[in-house]
Coordinates of C-alpha atoms in Angstrom, one line a residue:
X272 CA -14.3 12.3 18.9
X273 CA -15.3 8.9 19.5
X274 CA -18.1 9.1 16.7
X275 CA -15.4 10.3 14.3
X276 CA -13.3 7.6 15.2
X277 CA -15.8 5.1 14.7
X278 CA -16.7 6.6 11.2
X279 CA -13.0 6.6 10.3
X280 CA -12.4 2.8 11.3
X281 CA -15.9 1.8 9.6
X282 CA -15.0 3.5 6.3
X283 CA -11.5 2.3 6.5
X284 CA -12.7 -1.4 7.1
X285 CA -15.5 -1.1 4.3
X286 CA -12.7 0.2 1.9
X287 CA -10.2 -2.5 2.8
X288 CA -13.0 -5.1 2.5
X289 CA -13.6 -3.9 -1.1
X290 CA -10.0 -4.0 -2.0
X291 CA -9.7 -7.5 -0.7
X292 CA -12.7 -8.5 -2.8
X293 CA -11.1 -7.0 -5.9
X294 CA -7.8 -9.0 -5.2
X295 CA -9.4 -12.2 -4.5
X296 CA -11.7 -11.8 -7.8
X297 CA -8.7 -11.0 -9.8
X298 CA -6.7 -14.0 -8.5
X299 CA -9.5 -16.3 -9.0
X300 CA -10.1 -15.6 -12.6
X301 CA -7.5 -17.3 -14.8
X302 CA -8.1 -14.8 -17.8
X303 CA -6.8 -11.8 -15.6
X304 CA -3.3 -13.1 -15.2
X305 CA -1.3 -10.6 -17.2
X306 CA 1.3 -8.2 -16.1
X307 CA -1.5 -5.1 -15.6
X308 CA -3.7 -7.4 -13.6
X309 CA -1.0 -8.5 -11.4
X310 CA 0.0 -5.0 -10.7
X311 CA -3.6 -4.2 -10.2
X312 CA -3.7 -6.9 -7.4
X313 CA -0.8 -5.6 -5.8
X314 CA -2.2 -2.1 -6.1
X315 CA -5.4 -3.4 -4.2
X316 CA -3.1 -4.8 -1.3
X317 CA -1.1 -1.7 -1.0
X318 CA -4.3 0.4 -0.8
X319 CA -5.3 -1.9 2.1
X320 CA -2.1 -1.0 3.7
X321 CA -2.5 2.7 3.2
X322 CA -6.1 2.5 4.4
X323 CA -5.1 0.6 7.5
X324 CA -2.6 3.2 8.3
X325 CA -4.6 6.4 7.4
X326 CA -8.3 5.3 8.4
X327 CA -8.6 2.1 10.6
X328 CA -5.7 2.8 13.0
X329 CA -6.5 6.4 13.4
X330 CA -10.2 5.5 14.1
X331 CA -9.1 2.9 16.6
X332 CA -7.0 5.3 18.4
X333 CA -9.6 8.2 18.5
X334 CA -12.0 5.6 19.9
X335 CA -9.7 4.3 22.6
X336 CA -8.0 7.7 23.2
X337 CA -4.6 6.1 22.8
X338 CA -2.9 8.8 21.0
X339 CA 0.5 8.3 22.8
X340 CA 3.3 9.4 20.4
X341 CA 5.6 6.5 21.7
X342 CA 3.3 3.7 21.2
X343 CA 3.6 1.1 18.9
X344 CA 0.3 1.7 17.1
X345 CA 1.4 5.3 16.2
X346 CA 4.7 3.6 14.6
X347 CA 2.5 1.2 12.9
X348 CA 0.2 4.0 11.6
X349 CA 3.3 6.0 10.2
X350 CA 4.8 2.7 8.5
X351 CA 1.5 1.5 6.8
X352 CA 0.6 4.9 5.8
X353 CA 3.7 6.1 4.4
X354 CA 4.9 2.8 2.5
X355 CA 1.1 2.0 1.4
X356 CA 0.9 5.2 -0.6
X357 CA 4.5 4.7 -2.1
X358 CA 3.4 1.1 -3.1
X359 CA 0.2 2.6 -4.7
X360 CA 2.0 5.1 -6.7
X361 CA 4.8 2.9 -8.0
X362 CA 2.3 0.3 -8.9
X363 CA -0.1 2.7 -10.7
X364 CA 3.3 3.9 -12.6
X365 CA 3.7 0.1 -13.6
X366 CA 0.1 -0.6 -14.7
X367 CA 0.4 2.6 -17.0
X368 CA 3.8 1.2 -18.3
X369 CA 2.5 -2.1 -19.0
X370 CA -0.5 -0.8 -20.7
X371 CA 1.7 1.6 -22.9
X372 CA 3.9 -1.4 -23.6
X373 CA 0.7 -3.5 -24.9
X374 CA -0.6 -0.8 -27.0
X375 CA 2.6 0.6 -28.5
X376 CA 3.7 -3.1 -29.0
X377 CA 7.3 -2.5 -27.8
X378 CA 8.8 -5.9 -27.9
X379 CA 11.8 -5.2 -25.9
X380 CA 9.5 -4.0 -23.0
X381 CA 6.9 -7.0 -23.6
X382 CA 9.6 -9.7 -23.4
X383 CA 10.4 -8.2 -20.0
X384 CA 7.0 -7.9 -18.6
X385 CA 6.5 -11.8 -18.5
X386 CA 5.7 -13.7 -15.2
X387 CA 9.4 -13.8 -14.2
X388 CA 9.7 -9.9 -14.7
X389 CA 6.7 -8.7 -13.0
X390 CA 7.7 -11.0 -10.2
X391 CA 11.1 -9.5 -10.1
X392 CA 9.7 -6.0 -10.1
X393 CA 7.3 -6.8 -7.4
X394 CA 9.6 -8.5 -5.0
X395 CA 12.1 -5.6 -5.6
X396 CA 9.7 -2.9 -5.0
X397 CA 8.0 -4.5 -1.7
X398 CA 11.6 -5.2 -0.5
X399 CA 13.1 -1.7 -1.0
X400 CA 10.0 0.2 0.4
X401 CA 9.5 -2.1 3.3
X402 CA 13.2 -1.5 4.2
X403 CA 13.0 2.2 3.6
X404 CA 9.8 2.7 5.9
X405 CA 11.1 0.1 8.5
X406 CA 12.8 2.7 10.8
X407 CA 9.4 3.9 11.4
X408 CA 8.6 0.7 13.3
X409 CA 11.4 0.8 15.6
X410 CA 12.7 4.6 15.8
X411 CA 11.3 6.2 19.2
X412 CA 10.1 9.5 17.8
X413 CA 8.9 8.2 14.4
X414 CA 5.5 10.1 14.6
X415 CA 7.3 13.5 15.2
X416 CA 9.5 12.5 12.2
X417 CA 6.9 11.4 10.0
X418 CA 4.7 14.4 10.6
X419 CA 7.5 17.0 10.4
X420 CA 9.3 15.5 7.2
X421 CA 6.7 16.1 4.8
X422 CA 6.2 12.3 4.0
X423 CA 2.3 12.9 3.7

């Protein structure tokens, strides 16, 4: 079980490092500061969050044999896994939407997809999803609820 845990954690850490590299690369290149790339940066960050909850933390817990359903690490795993995947799904949707608007040249949509509009969408999405998944951090039986409710 420990070898599998080491494999999980290593794979998750490598994938997180690559997502961070993508985000840094896109932030540094000024020509990549359009709405689609901004959503892609946030997609890379949300992927890191999901990888942390689905690969790194389970790997860490397998190596240390710390699978206590009431521990903070299990709650953090449920939170980051669930919220990370929701972020990723919505950011992929916004990427597709911004590409469609640019190709179809829909002016009413393009006028909203400026820096201020993208910032508003991003802040609203991060706030709502973090608030929705915050009970996983403090609810005593969050792992059982997470597994039984079909949030996977």
